[in-house]
Short mmCIF file of C-alpha atoms and ligand atoms in Angstrom, two decimals:
data_model
loop_
_atom_site.label_atom_id
_atom_site.label_comp_id
_atom_site.label_asym_id
_atom_site.label_seq_id
_atom_site.Cartn_x
_atom_site.Cartn_y
_atom_site.Cartn_z
CA UNK A 771 0.10 0.30 -0.10
CA UNK A 772 1.55 3.80 -0.64
CA UNK A 773 2.26 5.56 2.29
CA UNK A 774 0.58 8.47 2.47
CA UNK A 775 3.07 10.54 4.71
CA UNK A 776 5.00 13.22 3.53
CA UNK A 777 8.51 12.77 3.55
CA UNK A 778 10.76 14.05 6.25
CA UNK A 779 12.62 16.42 3.48
CA UNK A 780 9.18 18.28 2.88
CA UNK A 781 7.61 18.85 6.49
CA UNK A 782 11.74 19.95 7.55
CA UNK A 783 12.98 22.50 4.74
CA UNK A 784 13.15 25.06 4.46
CA UNK A 785 12.30 25.56 8.53
CA UNK A 786 15.34 23.59 10.16
CA UNK A 787 17.50 26.22 8.85
CA UNK A 788 15.25 28.90 8.39
CA UNK A 789 16.98 31.71 9.74
CA UNK A 790 15.81 35.22 10.59
CA UNK A 791 14.97 37.77 7.62
CA UNK A 792 12.41 40.58 9.80
CA UNK A 793 14.83 42.79 10.46
CA UNK A 794 15.59 43.10 6.06
CA UNK A 795 12.32 42.21 4.70
CA UNK A 796 9.67 44.77 4.58
CA UNK A 797 6.90 42.44 5.82
CA UNK A 798 2.90 42.63 6.28
CA UNK A 799 1.73 44.83 9.05
CA UNK A 800 -0.28 42.40 11.08
CA UNK A 801 -3.68 42.97 13.39
CA UNK A 802 -3.09 44.54 16.31
CA UNK A 803 -4.13 42.00 18.69
CA UNK A 804 -1.44 39.75 17.95
CA UNK A 805 1.27 42.61 16.85
CA UNK A 806 2.89 42.72 19.99
CA UNK A 807 3.97 38.99 20.00
CA UNK A 808 4.25 38.11 16.40
CA UNK A 809 4.96 38.80 12.94
CA UNK A 810 3.94 37.99 8.91
CA UNK A 811 5.99 35.20 7.41
CA UNK A 812 7.70 36.29 4.60
CA UNK A 813 6.02 35.86 1.50
CA UNK A 814 8.80 33.26 0.26
CA UNK A 815 7.88 30.95 3.63
CA UNK A 816 5.50 28.19 2.62
CA UNK A 817 2.89 27.08 5.14
CA UNK A 818 3.85 24.24 6.60
CA UNK A 819 2.53 20.79 4.64
CA UNK A 820 2.15 19.97 8.55
CA UNK A 821 0.12 22.24 9.75
CA UNK A 822 -2.09 22.34 6.55
CA UNK A 823 -2.95 19.02 6.93
CA UNK A 824 -3.45 19.82 10.99
CA UNK A 825 -5.56 22.40 9.95
CA UNK A 826 -7.75 20.50 7.51
CA UNK A 827 -8.80 17.59 10.03
CA UNK A 828 -9.62 19.47 12.45
CA UNK A 829 -11.60 22.09 10.39
CA UNK A 830 -12.37 20.33 6.79
CA UNK A 831 -13.36 22.20 4.05
CA UNK A 832 -12.45 25.46 5.94
CA UNK A 833 -9.89 27.43 3.85
CA UNK A 834 -6.54 27.65 5.69
CA UNK A 835 -5.30 31.52 5.85
CA UNK A 836 -2.21 31.80 5.20
CA UNK A 837 -2.91 35.91 7.12
CA UNK A 838 -3.76 33.65 10.00
CA UNK A 839 -0.27 32.04 10.21
CA UNK A 840 2.76 34.04 12.07
CA UNK A 841 6.48 34.02 13.31
CA UNK A 842 7.26 35.35 16.38
CA UNK A 843 8.36 38.73 17.05
CA UNK A 844 12.13 37.93 18.33
CA UNK A 845 13.06 41.65 18.39
CA UNK A 846 10.87 41.97 21.37
CA UNK A 847 11.66 38.89 22.65
CA UNK A 848 15.31 38.29 22.52
CA UNK A 849 15.71 35.92 25.12
CA UNK A 850 12.79 33.44 24.83
CA UNK A 851 13.52 30.12 26.06
CA UNK A 852 12.38 28.48 22.75
CA UNK A 853 12.67 30.85 20.13
CA UNK A 854 16.44 31.80 21.21
CA UNK A 855 17.92 29.60 23.45
CA UNK A 856 16.53 26.23 22.36
CA UNK A 857 16.89 27.78 18.28
CA UNK A 858 19.20 25.80 16.33
CA UNK A 859 20.22 23.62 13.72
CA UNK A 860 19.03 20.32 15.08
CA UNK A 861 17.51 21.55 17.78
CA UNK A 862 14.50 23.65 17.34
CA UNK A 863 13.46 25.31 14.00
CA UNK A 864 11.55 28.00 14.26
CA UNK A 865 8.04 27.98 14.72
CA UNK A 866 4.42 28.89 12.70
CA UNK A 867 2.02 30.32 14.53
CA UNK A 868 -1.75 29.90 13.18
CA UNK A 869 -4.70 31.96 15.02
CA UNK A 870 -8.60 30.84 14.58
CA UNK A 871 -10.97 33.01 15.79
CA UNK A 872 -14.65 33.79 16.02
CA UNK A 873 -16.59 35.99 14.11
CA UNK A 874 -15.67 38.76 17.01
CA UNK A 875 -12.30 38.39 16.57
CA UNK A 876 -12.12 36.65 20.11
CA UNK A 877 -9.08 33.95 19.66
CA UNK A 878 -11.01 30.22 19.72
CA UNK A 879 -7.81 28.33 18.59
CA UNK A 880 -4.23 28.05 18.42
CA UNK A 881 -1.80 25.94 15.83
CA UNK A 882 1.78 26.19 16.15
CA UNK A 883 4.48 24.03 14.44
CA UNK A 884 7.37 23.05 15.52
CA UNK A 885 10.56 21.36 13.29
CA UNK A 886 11.57 19.20 16.33
CA UNK A 887 15.83 17.95 15.30
CA UNK A 888 18.12 14.94 16.84
CA UNK A 889 19.57 17.79 19.70
CA UNK A 890 15.78 17.66 22.20
CA UNK A 891 16.06 13.51 22.11
CA UNK A 892 14.64 11.93 25.83
CA UNK A 893 14.88 7.92 25.28
CA UNK A 894 17.09 7.77 21.73
CA UNK A 895 15.49 8.80 18.72
CA UNK A 896 12.12 10.79 20.56
CA UNK A 897 12.23 13.34 22.24
CA UNK A 898 12.03 15.09 25.99
CA UNK A 899 9.36 14.50 27.59
CA UNK A 900 10.26 18.04 29.28
CA UNK A 901 10.33 19.39 25.84
CA UNK A 902 7.37 18.56 24.98
CA UNK A 903 5.79 19.99 27.77
CA UNK A 904 7.88 23.32 27.25
CA UNK A 905 6.34 22.81 23.98
CA UNK A 906 2.83 22.77 24.63
CA UNK A 907 3.36 25.88 27.89
CA UNK A 908 4.30 28.13 24.84
CA UNK A 909 0.95 27.42 22.72
CA UNK A 910 -1.26 27.46 25.52
CA UNK A 911 0.28 30.48 26.37
CA UNK A 912 0.13 31.87 23.15
CA UNK A 913 -3.56 30.89 22.82
CA UNK A 914 -5.13 32.31 26.56
CA UNK A 915 -2.53 35.92 26.25
CA UNK A 916 -3.29 36.64 22.66
CA UNK A 917 -7.62 35.76 23.51
CA UNK A 918 -7.24 37.76 26.12
CA UNK A 919 -6.02 40.46 24.43
CA UNK A 920 -8.46 39.46 21.42
CA UNK A 921 -11.40 40.48 24.20
CA UNK A 922 -9.82 43.82 25.06
CA UNK A 923 -7.86 41.95 28.05
CA UNK A 924 -5.01 42.34 29.87
CA UNK A 925 -3.09 39.30 27.79
CA UNK A 926 -0.85 38.88 30.27
CA UNK A 927 -1.81 35.25 32.32
CA UNK A 928 1.09 33.07 33.09
CA UNK A 929 0.46 29.14 33.46
CA UNK A 930 -0.51 27.39 36.73
CA UNK A 931 -0.13 24.38 36.07
CA UNK A 932 0.31 22.04 33.08
CA UNK A 933 -0.42 18.54 32.94
CA UNK A 934 0.65 16.50 30.61
CA UNK A 935 -0.02 12.67 28.99
CA UNK A 936 2.73 11.34 27.43
CA UNK A 937 0.27 8.83 24.98
CA UNK A 938 2.69 7.72 22.42
CA UNK A 939 6.34 8.61 21.71
CA UNK A 940 7.33 11.65 19.63
CA UNK A 941 9.71 10.89 16.40
CA UNK A 942 13.28 12.87 15.89
CA UNK A 943 13.84 14.19 13.75
CA UNK A 944 10.60 15.63 12.92
CA UNK A 945 7.62 18.05 13.40
CA UNK A 946 4.83 18.48 15.52
CA UNK A 947 2.41 20.70 16.01
CA UNK A 948 0.62 22.39 18.94
CA UNK A 949 -3.08 23.25 19.64
CA UNK A 950 -4.73 24.29 21.47
CA UNK A 951 -7.97 26.08 22.73
CA UNK A 952 -10.32 26.83 26.04
CA UNK A 953 -11.68 24.73 28.11
CA UNK A 954 -13.99 27.05 30.42
CA UNK A 955 -12.98 30.24 32.05
CA UNK A 956 -13.96 31.61 35.61
CA UNK A 957 -13.22 34.63 36.54
CA UNK A 958 -9.18 35.10 36.23
CA UNK A 959 -8.75 32.08 35.56
CA UNK A 960 -8.60 30.03 31.99
CA UNK A 961 -8.15 26.54 31.78
CA UNK A 962 -6.62 25.62 28.42
CA UNK A 963 -7.04 22.29 26.49
CA UNK A 964 -4.62 20.48 23.60
CA UNK A 965 -2.91 18.42 22.10
CA UNK A 966 1.15 17.68 20.61
CA UNK A 967 -0.04 15.98 17.27
CA UNK A 968 2.82 14.43 15.31
CA UNK A 969 2.52 12.05 11.89
CA UNK A 970 2.57 8.17 11.81
CA UNK A 971 3.89 6.25 9.10
CA UNK A 972 0.55 5.65 7.29
CA UNK A 973 0.15 9.46 7.10
CA UNK A 974 -2.20 10.82 9.42
CA UNK A 975 -2.26 12.44 12.92
CA UNK A 976 -1.91 11.07 16.54
CA UNK A 977 -2.17 13.00 19.40
CA UNK A 978 1.73 11.87 21.28
CA UNK A 979 0.95 14.12 23.75
CA UNK A 980 -2.55 15.61 25.42
CA UNK A 981 -2.43 18.44 28.12
CA UNK A 982 -4.83 20.39 30.44
CA UNK A 983 -2.72 23.71 32.06
CA UNK A 984 -4.34 26.65 34.44
CA UNK A 985 -3.29 30.19 33.23
CA UNK A 986 -3.89 32.76 35.95
CA UNK A 987 -4.41 37.07 34.39
CA UNK A 988 -2.31 38.62 36.44
CA UNK A 989 -3.83 41.08 38.65
CA UNK A 990 -1.67 44.07 37.72
CA UNK A 991 0.48 42.37 34.57
CA UNK A 992 3.95 40.98 34.11
CA UNK A 993 5.59 43.63 35.62
CA UNK A 994 4.26 42.98 39.00
CA UNK A 995 5.63 39.42 38.79
CA UNK A 996 8.17 39.34 41.64
CA UNK A 997 11.84 37.84 41.69
C1 CO8 B 1215 4.93 36.71 27.23
C2 CO8 B 1215 4.15 35.70 27.47
C3 CO8 B 1215 4.90 34.89 28.35
C4 CO8 B 1215 3.70 33.82 27.76
C5 CO8 B 1215 3.46 32.79 29.46
C6 CO8 B 1215 4.01 31.47 29.09
C7 CO8 B 1215 3.35 30.64 30.02
C8 CO8 B 1215 4.56 30.24 30.95
O1 CO8 B 1215 5.73 29.36 31.12
S1 CO8 B 1215 4.23 31.57 32.58
C9 CO8 B 1215 5.56 30.83 33.29
C10 CO8 B 1215 5.76 30.35 34.80
N1 CO8 B 1215 4.03 30.18 35.64
C11 CO8 B 1215 4.89 31.13 36.59
O2 CO8 B 1215 5.55 31.65 36.71
C12 CO8 B 1215 3.42 31.53 37.60
C13 CO8 B 1215 3.90 31.54 38.80
N2 CO8 B 1215 2.39 31.53 39.83
C14 CO8 B 1215 2.50 32.76 40.65
O3 CO8 B 1215 2.90 33.45 39.79
C15 CO8 B 1215 0.88 32.76 41.01
O4 CO8 B 1215 0.92 31.41 41.81
C16 CO8 B 1215 0.25 33.06 40.23
C17 CO8 B 1215 0.11 34.51 38.92
C18 CO8 B 1215 0.18 31.83 39.18
C19 CO8 B 1215 -1.46 32.95 40.98
O5 CO8 B 1215 -1.35 33.92 41.84
P1 CO8 B 1215 -2.76 35.35 42.17
O6 CO8 B 1215 -2.79 35.47 41.23
O7 CO8 B 1215 -1.82 35.76 43.42
O8 CO8 B 1215 -3.79 34.26 42.34
P2 CO8 B 1215 -4.38 33.00 43.90
O9 CO8 B 1215 -5.39 34.19 45.02
O10 CO8 B 1215 -2.98 32.76 44.22
O11 CO8 B 1215 -4.93 32.32 42.30
C20 CO8 B 1215 -6.15 32.93 42.00
C21 CO8 B 1215 -6.96 31.44 41.46
O12 CO8 B 1215 -6.01 30.43 40.74
C22 CO8 B 1215 -5.93 29.17 41.48
N3 CO8 B 1215 -5.12 28.45 41.42
C23 CO8 B 1215 -3.69 29.13 42.01
N4 CO8 B 1215 -2.70 28.17 41.14
C24 CO8 B 1215 -3.49 27.12 41.15
C25 CO8 B 1215 -2.90 25.59 41.39
N5 CO8 B 1215 -1.54 25.36 40.97
N6 CO8 B 1215 -3.71 24.71 40.83
C26 CO8 B 1215 -4.94 24.84 41.06
N7 CO8 B 1215 -5.46 26.64 40.94
C27 CO8 B 1215 -4.74 27.58 41.16
C28 CO8 B 1215 -6.16 29.71 42.95
O13 CO8 B 1215 -7.26 29.14 43.96
C29 CO8 B 1215 -7.48 31.07 42.80
O14 CO8 B 1215 -8.90 30.33 42.74
P3 CO8 B 1215 -9.77 31.37 42.91
O15 CO8 B 1215 -10.08 31.99 43.02
O16 CO8 B 1215 -10.74 29.81 42.46
O17 CO8 B 1215 -9.65 30.85 44.47
#
């Protein structure tokens, strides 16, 4: 039987070797809600096939819209654990964030594509569990804070807890998509759930990790966090 899976090279290239061009290239302006953290994809950067697959599986028949895809603005967050320290050839490649909002502009879901290199290993040839948890935490944070901003709120919430269930190993080198959505809201408490999706050899997607988390909107924002 013919394997429906995407060849590894098409999953990873060119994202693994992507280097920043945002300083040199004039990129389209992104909507205000996203602007603090994200920038537009350069014109030459295609949407990762795995991201497109995850989106079409999550919402069959709904067109994938390039203008809903962003990358993280490194200029504003030069010390970010995932977007700076953990980046590199054979480590994390560059993420692509895809936000979905409802008719009122309120963010309902985020999908975050990550190229995963061999240096992220836990068990031989598989991703470290702490790395997967970090990717999920990042997606949950991106979802929660962008959703809050899209509702006219602060967008300054932090993780109070993160629960991860490891359902299957995550192969390296490879790629994953973290999907995050709302569970419920109780005052300042935002409960989020999601999964880390990888592609099986038969081409279908499977959740190698499932997670839920509580984010708490800070009363006085990040500036109030004490050392
Ligand atoms: C720039 C982009 C950043 C994006 C963030 C990305 C994700 C991250 O990695 S954040 C970093 C990791 N997280 C942290 O460092 C947070 C550290 N913890 C804290 O600062 C505080 O404990 C904090 C803010 C979570 C809660 O403190 P505070 O604002 O004083 O609220 P507090 O009154 O204690 O709790 C609020 C509610 O949450 C509940 N709650 C707080 N923590 C928990 C928990 N671990 N489990 C269950 N419930 C909890 C409380 O019971 C309370 O509930 P209720 O209102 O029903 O009584």
